[in-house]
mmCIF file of C-alpha atoms in Angstrom:
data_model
loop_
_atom_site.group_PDB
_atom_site.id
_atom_site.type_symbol
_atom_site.label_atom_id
_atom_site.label_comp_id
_atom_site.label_asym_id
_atom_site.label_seq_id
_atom_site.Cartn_x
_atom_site.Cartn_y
_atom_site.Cartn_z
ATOM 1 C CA UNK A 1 -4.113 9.162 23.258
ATOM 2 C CA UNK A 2 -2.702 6.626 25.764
ATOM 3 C CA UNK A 3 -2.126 3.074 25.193
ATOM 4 C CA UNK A 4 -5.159 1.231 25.105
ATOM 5 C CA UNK A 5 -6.360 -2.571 25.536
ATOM 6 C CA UNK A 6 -8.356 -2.303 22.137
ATOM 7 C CA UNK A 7 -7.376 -0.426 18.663
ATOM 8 C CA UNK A 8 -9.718 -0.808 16.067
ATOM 9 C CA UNK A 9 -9.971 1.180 12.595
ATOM 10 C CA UNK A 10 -12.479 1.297 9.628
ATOM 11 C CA UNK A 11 -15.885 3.055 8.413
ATOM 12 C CA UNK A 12 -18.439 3.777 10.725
ATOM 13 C CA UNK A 13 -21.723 4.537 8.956
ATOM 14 C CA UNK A 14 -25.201 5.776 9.684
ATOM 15 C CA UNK A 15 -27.224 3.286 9.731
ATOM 16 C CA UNK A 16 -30.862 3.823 8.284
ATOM 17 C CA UNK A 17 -33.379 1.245 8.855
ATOM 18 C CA UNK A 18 -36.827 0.015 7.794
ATOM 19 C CA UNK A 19 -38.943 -1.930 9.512
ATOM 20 C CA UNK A 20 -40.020 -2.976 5.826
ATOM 21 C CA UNK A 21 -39.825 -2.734 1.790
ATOM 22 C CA UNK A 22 -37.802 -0.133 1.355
ATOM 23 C CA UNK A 23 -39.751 0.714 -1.883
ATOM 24 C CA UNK A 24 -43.015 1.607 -0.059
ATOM 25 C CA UNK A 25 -41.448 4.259 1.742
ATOM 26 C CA UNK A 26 -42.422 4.371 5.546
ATOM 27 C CA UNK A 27 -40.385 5.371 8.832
ATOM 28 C CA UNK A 28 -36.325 4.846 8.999
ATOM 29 C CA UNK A 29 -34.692 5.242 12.049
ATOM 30 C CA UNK A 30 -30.532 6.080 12.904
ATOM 31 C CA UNK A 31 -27.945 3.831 13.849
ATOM 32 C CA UNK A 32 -24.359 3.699 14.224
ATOM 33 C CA UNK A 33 -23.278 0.863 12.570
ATOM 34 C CA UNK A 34 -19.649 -0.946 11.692
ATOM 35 C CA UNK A 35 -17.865 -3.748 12.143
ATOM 36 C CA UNK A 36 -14.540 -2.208 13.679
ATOM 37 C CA UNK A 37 -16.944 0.453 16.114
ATOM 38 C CA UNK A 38 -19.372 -2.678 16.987
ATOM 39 C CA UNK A 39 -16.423 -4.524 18.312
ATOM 40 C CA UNK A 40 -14.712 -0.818 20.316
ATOM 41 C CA UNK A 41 -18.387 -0.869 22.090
ATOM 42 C CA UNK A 42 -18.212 -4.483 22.665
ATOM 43 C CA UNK A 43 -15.151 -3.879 24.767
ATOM 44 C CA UNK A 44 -15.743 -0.723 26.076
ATOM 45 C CA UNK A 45 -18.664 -2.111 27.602
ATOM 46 C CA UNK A 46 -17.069 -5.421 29.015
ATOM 47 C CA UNK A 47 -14.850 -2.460 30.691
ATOM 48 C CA UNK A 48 -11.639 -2.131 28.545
ATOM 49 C CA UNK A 49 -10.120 0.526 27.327
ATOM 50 C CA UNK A 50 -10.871 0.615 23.755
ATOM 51 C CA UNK A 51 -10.731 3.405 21.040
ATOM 52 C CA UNK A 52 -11.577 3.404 17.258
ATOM 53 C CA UNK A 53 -9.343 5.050 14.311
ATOM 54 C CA UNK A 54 -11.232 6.493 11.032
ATOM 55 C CA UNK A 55 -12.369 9.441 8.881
ATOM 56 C CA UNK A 56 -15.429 11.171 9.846
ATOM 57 C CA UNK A 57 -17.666 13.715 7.399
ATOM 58 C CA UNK A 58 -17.645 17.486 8.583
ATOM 59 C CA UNK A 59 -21.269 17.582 9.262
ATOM 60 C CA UNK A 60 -24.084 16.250 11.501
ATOM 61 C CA UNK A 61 -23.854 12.960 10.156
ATOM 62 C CA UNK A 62 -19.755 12.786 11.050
ATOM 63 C CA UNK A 63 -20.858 14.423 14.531
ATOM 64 C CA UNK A 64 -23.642 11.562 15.353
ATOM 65 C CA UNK A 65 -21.019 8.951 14.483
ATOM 66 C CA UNK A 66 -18.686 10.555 17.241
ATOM 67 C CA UNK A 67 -21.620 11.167 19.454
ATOM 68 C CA UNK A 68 -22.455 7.709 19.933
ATOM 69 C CA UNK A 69 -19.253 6.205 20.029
ATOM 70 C CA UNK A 70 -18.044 8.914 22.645
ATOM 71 C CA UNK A 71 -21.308 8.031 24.824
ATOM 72 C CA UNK A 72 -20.923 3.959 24.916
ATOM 73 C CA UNK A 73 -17.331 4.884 26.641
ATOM 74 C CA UNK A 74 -14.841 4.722 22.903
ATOM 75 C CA UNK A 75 -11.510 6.754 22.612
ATOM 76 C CA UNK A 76 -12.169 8.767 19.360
ATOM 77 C CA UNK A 77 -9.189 11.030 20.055
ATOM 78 C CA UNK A 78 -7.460 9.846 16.364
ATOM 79 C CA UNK A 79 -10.273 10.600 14.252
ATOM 80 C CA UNK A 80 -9.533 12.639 11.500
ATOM 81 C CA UNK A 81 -12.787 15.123 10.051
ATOM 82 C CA UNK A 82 -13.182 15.412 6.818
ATOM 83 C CA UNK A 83 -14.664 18.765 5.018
ATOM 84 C CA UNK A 84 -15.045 17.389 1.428
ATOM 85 C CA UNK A 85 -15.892 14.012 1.738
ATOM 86 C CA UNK A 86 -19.952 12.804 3.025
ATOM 87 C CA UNK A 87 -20.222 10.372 5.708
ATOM 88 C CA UNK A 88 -21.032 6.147 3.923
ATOM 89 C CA UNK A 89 -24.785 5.181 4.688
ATOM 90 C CA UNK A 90 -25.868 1.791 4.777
ATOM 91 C CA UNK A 91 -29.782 0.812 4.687
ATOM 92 C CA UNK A 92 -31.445 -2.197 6.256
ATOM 93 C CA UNK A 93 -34.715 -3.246 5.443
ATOM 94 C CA UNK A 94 -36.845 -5.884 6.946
ATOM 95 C CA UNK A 95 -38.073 -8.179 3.632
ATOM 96 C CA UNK A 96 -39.183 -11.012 6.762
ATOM 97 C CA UNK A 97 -38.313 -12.221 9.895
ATOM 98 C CA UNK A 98 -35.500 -14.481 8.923
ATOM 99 C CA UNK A 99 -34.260 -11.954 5.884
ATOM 100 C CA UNK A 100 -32.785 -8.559 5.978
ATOM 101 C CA UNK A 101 -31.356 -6.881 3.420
ATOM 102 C CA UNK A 102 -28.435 -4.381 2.718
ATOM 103 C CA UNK A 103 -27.698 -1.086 0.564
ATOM 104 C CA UNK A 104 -24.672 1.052 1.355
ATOM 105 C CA UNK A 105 -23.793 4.174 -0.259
ATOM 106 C CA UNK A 106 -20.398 4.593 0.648
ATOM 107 C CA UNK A 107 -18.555 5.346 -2.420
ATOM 108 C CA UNK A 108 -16.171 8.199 -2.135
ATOM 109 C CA UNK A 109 -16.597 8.893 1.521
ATOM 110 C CA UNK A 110 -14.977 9.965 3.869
ATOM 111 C CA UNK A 111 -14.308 6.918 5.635
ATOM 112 C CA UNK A 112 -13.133 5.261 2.690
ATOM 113 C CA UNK A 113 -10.410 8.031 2.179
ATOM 114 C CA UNK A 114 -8.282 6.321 5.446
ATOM 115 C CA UNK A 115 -4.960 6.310 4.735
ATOM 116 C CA UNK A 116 -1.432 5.813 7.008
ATOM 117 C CA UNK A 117 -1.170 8.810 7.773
ATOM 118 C CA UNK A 118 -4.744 8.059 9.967
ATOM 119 C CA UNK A 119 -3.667 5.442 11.781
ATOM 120 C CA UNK A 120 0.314 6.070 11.991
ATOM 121 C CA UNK A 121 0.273 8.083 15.034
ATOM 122 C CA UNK A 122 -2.742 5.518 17.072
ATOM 123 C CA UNK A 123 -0.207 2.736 16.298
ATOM 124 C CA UNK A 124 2.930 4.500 17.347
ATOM 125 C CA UNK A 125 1.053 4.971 20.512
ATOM 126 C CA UNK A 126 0.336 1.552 21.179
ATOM 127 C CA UNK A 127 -2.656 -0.831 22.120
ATOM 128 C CA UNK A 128 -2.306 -4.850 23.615
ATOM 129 C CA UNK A 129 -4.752 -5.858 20.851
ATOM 130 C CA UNK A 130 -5.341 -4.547 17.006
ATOM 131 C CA UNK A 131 -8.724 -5.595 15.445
ATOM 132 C CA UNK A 132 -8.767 -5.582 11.862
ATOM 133 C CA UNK A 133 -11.360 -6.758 9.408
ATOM 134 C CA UNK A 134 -11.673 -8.325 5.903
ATOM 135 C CA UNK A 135 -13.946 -4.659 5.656
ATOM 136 C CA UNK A 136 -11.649 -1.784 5.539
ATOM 137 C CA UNK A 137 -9.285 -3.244 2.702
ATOM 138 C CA UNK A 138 -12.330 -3.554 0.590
ATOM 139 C CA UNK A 139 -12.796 0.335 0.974
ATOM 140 C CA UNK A 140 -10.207 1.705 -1.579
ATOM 141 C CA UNK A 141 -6.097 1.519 -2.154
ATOM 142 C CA UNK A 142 -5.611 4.031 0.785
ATOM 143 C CA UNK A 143 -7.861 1.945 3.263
ATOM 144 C CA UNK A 144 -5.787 -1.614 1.720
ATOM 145 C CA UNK A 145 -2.289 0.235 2.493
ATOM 146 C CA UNK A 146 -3.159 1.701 5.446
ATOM 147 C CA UNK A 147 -4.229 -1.994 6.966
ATOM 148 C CA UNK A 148 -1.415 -3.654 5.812
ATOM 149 C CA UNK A 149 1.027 -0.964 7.066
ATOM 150 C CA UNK A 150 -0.945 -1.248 10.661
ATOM 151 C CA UNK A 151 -0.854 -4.972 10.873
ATOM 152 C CA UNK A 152 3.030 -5.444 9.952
ATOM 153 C CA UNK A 153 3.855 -2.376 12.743
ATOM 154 C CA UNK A 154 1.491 -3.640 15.452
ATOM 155 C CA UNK A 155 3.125 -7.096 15.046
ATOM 156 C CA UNK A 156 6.279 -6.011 14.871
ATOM 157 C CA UNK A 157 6.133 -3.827 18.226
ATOM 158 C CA UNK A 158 4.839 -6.837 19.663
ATOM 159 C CA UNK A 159 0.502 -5.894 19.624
ATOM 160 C CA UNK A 160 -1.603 -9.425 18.947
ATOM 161 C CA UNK A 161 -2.990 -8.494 16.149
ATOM 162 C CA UNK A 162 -6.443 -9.909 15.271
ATOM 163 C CA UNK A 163 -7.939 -10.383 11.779
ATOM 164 C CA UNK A 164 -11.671 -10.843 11.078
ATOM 165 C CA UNK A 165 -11.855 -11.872 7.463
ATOM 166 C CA UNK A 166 -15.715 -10.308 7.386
ATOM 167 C CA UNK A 167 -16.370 -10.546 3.657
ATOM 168 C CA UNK A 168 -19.184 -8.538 2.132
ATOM 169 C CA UNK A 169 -19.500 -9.383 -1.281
ATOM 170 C CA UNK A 170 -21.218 -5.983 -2.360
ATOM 171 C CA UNK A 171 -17.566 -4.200 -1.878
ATOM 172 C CA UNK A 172 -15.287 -6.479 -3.913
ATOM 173 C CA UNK A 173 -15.086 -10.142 -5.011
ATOM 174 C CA UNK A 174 -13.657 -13.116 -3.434
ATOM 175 C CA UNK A 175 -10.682 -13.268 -5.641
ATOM 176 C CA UNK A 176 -9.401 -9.664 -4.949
ATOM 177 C CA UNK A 177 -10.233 -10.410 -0.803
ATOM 178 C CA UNK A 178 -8.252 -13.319 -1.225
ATOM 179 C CA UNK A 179 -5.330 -11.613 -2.850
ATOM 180 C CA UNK A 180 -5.379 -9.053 0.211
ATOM 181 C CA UNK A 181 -6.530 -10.772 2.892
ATOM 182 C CA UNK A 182 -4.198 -14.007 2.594
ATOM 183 C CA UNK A 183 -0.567 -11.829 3.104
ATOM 184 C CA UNK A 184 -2.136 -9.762 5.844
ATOM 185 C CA UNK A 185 -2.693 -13.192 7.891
ATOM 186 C CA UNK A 186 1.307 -13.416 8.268
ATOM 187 C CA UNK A 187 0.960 -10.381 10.845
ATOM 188 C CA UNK A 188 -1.968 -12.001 12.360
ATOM 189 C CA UNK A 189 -2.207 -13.902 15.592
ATOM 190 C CA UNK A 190 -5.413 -14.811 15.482
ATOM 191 C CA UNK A 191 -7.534 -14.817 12.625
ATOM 192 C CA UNK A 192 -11.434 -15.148 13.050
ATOM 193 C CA UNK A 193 -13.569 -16.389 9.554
ATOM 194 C CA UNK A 194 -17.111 -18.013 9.031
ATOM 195 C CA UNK A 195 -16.620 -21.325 7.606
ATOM 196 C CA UNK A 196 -17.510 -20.110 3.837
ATOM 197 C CA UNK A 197 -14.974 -17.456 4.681
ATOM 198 C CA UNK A 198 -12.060 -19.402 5.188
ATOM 199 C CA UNK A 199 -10.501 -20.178 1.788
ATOM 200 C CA UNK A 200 -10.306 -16.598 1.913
ATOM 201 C CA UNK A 201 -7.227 -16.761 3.460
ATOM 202 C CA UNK A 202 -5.933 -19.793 1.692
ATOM 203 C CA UNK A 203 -6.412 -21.293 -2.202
ATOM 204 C CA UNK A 204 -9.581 -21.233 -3.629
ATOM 205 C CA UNK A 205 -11.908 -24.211 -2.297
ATOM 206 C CA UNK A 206 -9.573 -25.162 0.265
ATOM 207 C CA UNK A 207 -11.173 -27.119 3.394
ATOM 208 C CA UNK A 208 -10.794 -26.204 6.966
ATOM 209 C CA UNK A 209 -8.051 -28.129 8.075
ATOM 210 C CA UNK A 210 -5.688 -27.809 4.989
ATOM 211 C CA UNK A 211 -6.662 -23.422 5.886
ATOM 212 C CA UNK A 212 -6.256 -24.223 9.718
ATOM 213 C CA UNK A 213 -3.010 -26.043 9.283
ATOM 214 C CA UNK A 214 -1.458 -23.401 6.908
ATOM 215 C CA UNK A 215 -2.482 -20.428 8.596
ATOM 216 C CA UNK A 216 -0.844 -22.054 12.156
ATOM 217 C CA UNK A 217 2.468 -22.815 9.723
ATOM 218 C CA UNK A 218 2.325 -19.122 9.384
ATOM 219 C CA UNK A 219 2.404 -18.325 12.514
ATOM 220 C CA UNK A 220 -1.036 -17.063 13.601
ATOM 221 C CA UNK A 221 -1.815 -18.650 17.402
ATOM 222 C CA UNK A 222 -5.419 -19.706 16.898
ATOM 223 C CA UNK A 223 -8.288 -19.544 13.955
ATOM 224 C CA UNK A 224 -11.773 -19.203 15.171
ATOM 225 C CA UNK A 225 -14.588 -20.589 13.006
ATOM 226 C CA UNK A 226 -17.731 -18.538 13.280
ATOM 227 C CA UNK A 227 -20.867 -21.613 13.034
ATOM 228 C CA UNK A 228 -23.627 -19.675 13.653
ATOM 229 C CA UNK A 229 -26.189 -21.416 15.627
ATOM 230 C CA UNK A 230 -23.995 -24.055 16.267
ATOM 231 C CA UNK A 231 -21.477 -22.361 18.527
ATOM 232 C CA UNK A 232 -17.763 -21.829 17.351
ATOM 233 C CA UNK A 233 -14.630 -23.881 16.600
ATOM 234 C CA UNK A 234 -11.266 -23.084 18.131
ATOM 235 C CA UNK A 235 -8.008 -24.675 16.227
ATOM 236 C CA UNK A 236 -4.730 -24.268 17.919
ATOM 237 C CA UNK A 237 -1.326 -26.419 18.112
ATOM 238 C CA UNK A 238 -2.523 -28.253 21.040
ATOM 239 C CA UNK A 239 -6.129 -29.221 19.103
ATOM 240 C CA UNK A 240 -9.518 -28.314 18.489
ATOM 241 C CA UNK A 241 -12.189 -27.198 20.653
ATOM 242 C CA UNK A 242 -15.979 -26.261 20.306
ATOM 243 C CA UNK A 243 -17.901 -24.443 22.249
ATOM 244 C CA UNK A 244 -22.074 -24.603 21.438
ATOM 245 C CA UNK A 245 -24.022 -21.394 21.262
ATOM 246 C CA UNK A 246 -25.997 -19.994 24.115
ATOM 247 C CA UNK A 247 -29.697 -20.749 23.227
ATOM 248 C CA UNK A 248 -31.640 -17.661 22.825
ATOM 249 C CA UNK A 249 -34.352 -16.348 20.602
ATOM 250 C CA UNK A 250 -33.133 -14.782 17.813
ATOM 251 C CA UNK A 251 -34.423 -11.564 16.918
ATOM 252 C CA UNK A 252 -31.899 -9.477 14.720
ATOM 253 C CA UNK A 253 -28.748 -11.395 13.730
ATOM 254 C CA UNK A 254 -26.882 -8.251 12.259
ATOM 255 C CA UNK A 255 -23.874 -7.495 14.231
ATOM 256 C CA UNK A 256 -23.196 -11.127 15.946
ATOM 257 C CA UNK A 257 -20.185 -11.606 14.496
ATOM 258 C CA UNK A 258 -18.711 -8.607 15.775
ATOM 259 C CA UNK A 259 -19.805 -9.359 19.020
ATOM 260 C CA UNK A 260 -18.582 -12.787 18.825
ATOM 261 C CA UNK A 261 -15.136 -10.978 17.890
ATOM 262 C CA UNK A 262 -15.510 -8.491 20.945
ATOM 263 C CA UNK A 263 -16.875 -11.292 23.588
ATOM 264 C CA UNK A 264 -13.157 -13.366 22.918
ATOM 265 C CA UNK A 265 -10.871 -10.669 22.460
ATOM 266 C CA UNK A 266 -12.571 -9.894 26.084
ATOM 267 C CA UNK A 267 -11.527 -12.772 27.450
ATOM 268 C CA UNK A 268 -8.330 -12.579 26.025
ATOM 269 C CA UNK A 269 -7.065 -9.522 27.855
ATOM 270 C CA UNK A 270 -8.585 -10.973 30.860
ATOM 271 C CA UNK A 271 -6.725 -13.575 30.966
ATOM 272 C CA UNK A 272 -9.462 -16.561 30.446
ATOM 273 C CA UNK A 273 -8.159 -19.706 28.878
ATOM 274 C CA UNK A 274 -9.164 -20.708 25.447
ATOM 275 C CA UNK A 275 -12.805 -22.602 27.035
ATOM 276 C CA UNK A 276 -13.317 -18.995 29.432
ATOM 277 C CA UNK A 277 -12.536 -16.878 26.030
ATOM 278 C CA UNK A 278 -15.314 -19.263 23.917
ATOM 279 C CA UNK A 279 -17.873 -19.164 26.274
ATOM 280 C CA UNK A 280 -17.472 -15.233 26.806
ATOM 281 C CA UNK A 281 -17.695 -14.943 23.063
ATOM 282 C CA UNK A 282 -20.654 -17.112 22.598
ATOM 283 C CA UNK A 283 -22.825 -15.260 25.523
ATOM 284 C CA UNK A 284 -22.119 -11.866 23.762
ATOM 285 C CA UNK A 285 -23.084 -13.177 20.178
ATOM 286 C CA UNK A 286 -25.938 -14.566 21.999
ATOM 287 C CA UNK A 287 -27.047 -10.680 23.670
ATOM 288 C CA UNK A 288 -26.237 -9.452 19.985
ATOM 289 C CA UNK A 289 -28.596 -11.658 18.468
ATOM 290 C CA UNK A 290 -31.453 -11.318 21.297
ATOM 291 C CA UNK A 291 -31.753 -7.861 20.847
ATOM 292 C CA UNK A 292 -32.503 -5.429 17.789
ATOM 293 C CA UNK A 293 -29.624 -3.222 16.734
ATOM 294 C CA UNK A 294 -26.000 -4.006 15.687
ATOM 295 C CA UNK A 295 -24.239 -3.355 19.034
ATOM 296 C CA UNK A 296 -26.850 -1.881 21.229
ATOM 297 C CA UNK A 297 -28.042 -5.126 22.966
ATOM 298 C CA UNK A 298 -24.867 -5.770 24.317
ATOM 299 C CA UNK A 299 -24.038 -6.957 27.673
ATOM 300 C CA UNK A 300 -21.702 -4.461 30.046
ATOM 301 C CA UNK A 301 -19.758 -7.388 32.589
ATOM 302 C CA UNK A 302 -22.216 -7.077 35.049
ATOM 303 C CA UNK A 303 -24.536 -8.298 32.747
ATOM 304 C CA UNK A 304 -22.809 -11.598 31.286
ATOM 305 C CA UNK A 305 -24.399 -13.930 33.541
ATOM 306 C CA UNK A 306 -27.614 -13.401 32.541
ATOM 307 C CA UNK A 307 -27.894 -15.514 30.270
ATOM 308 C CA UNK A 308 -26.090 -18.822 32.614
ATOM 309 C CA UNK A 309 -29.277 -21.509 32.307
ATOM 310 C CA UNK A 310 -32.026 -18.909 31.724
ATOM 311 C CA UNK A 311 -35.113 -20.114 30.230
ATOM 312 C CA UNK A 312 -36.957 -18.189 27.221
ATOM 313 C CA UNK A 313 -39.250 -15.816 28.545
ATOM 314 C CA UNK A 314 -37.869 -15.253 32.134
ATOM 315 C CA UNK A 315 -37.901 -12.689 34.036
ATOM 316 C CA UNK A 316 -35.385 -11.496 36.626
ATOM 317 C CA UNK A 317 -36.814 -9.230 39.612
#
């Protein structure tokens, strides 16, 4: 594999889903879903050269997983299969329109058997940008050491390395994110957290600027602050900027953050300055969020100015 513009590693899972209860049974249909393979396709589809790291069952389910990836234009060249270990599953179900719910059944898969060995070779080969995420730590010690190992060598050889803190509470608690999570930001140059997700790189109940101000201290270029609805926050030496979200109607929120994540590390390797990179990331979290799916409503380049002062309901011909 070839030096590419995006390295990402992690779990990709099948991703079953329910239009409904769960418990009354009914029709689920297949996904790929992932935080680290959302944000490949993000970029891959914006036109960059991105490819995704990880551990893959030996079996349909490891084969769909490559499938899909390999069709929306991702390097899987480093994947690794894995004979003995079954590919992690996550279900969604639909409890209402605002609320959807999450199972996973990923213990002991083979995704959560990453190690360095996985990712020493993709690293050695080098990328501009490594995309990390709060995610793959939580997976098991392998996954942890294997993330901490990439971020210290991709900063060292000189790759911005990006961290997406990305909790999910159903893998491990705050306090053992925080003891992980908070070293790994010395390797990162830029680090990308929801607002409740930010003391999880800092002391427990620590505000936004005292976070902001010590993560900068340690180095890392500029923290992004994920606000939902509201648009984004951008801190850097020179100041603060925010950038409001493109109005859309929201139909399926999984997956926004990713695309969020993908829609600035776009604009990054284009070259944009910090107000081009926001309002490229907004306008893909805005696709993601318009459309059903975790990555499949999002925009190739072409595509990014549809959205520039639409109005609900239109219709381009």
């Amino acid at each position: 594999m070839t030096a590419v513009d995006l390295l990402t590693f992690g779990e990709s899972l099948v991703s079953l889903r329910s239009a409904g209860p769960l418990a009354l049974g009914g029709a689920l249909t297949m996904h790929l879903a992932g935080a680290e393979s959302n944000v490949a396709i993000g970029l891959a589809r914006l036109g960059h050269r991105a490819a995704w790291v990880g551990r893959v069952s030996d079996d349909e389910l490891g084969e769909y997983v490559l499938r899909q990836l390999r069709a929306e234009g991702v390097r899987v060249d480093g994947v690794t299969t894995d004979p003995a270990r079954p590919a992690g599953l996550m279900f969604l179900e639909r409890r209402t329109a605002d609320v959807t719910r999450v199972r996973y059944h990923r213990t002991g898969s083979a995704g959560s058997a990453l190690s360095v060995e996985d990712v020493r070779t993709p690293i050695a080969e080098g990328a501009r940008v490594l995309h990390l995420t709060g995610i793959t730590p939580a997976l098991s010690g392998s996954a942890r050491d294997a993330a901490t190992w990439a971020a210290e060598a991709a900063s060292r050889s000189g790759t911005l390395v990006c961290l997406d803190v990305n909790y999910r509470a159903r893998l491990w608690t705050r306090e053992a994110a925080r003891a992980t999570l908070t070293p790994l930001t010395a390797y990162a140059s830029l680090v990308i957290a929801s607002a409740d997700e930010l003391d999880l790189v800092d002391e427990p109940g620590a505000d936004e600027s005292t976070v902001v101000a010590r993560l900068l201290t340690r180095g890392v270029r500029t923290v992004l602050v994920k606000l939902g609805a509201d648009g984004a926050r951008a801190h850097t030496r020179q100041g603060v900027r925010h950038v409001a979200a493109v109005p859309v109607t929201a139909v399926d929120t999984v997956g926004a953050g990713d695309a969020f994540s993908a829609g600035y590390l776009s604009g990054h390797l284009d070259g944009l300055d910090l107000d081009g990179r926001l309002r490229r990331a907004v306008t893909v979290g805005a696709f993601a969020v318009a459309g059903h799916g975790d990555w499949e409503g999002l925009p190739r380049r072409a595509e990014l100015s549809l959205l520039d002062g639409h109005e609900t309901g239109s219709t381009i011909r």
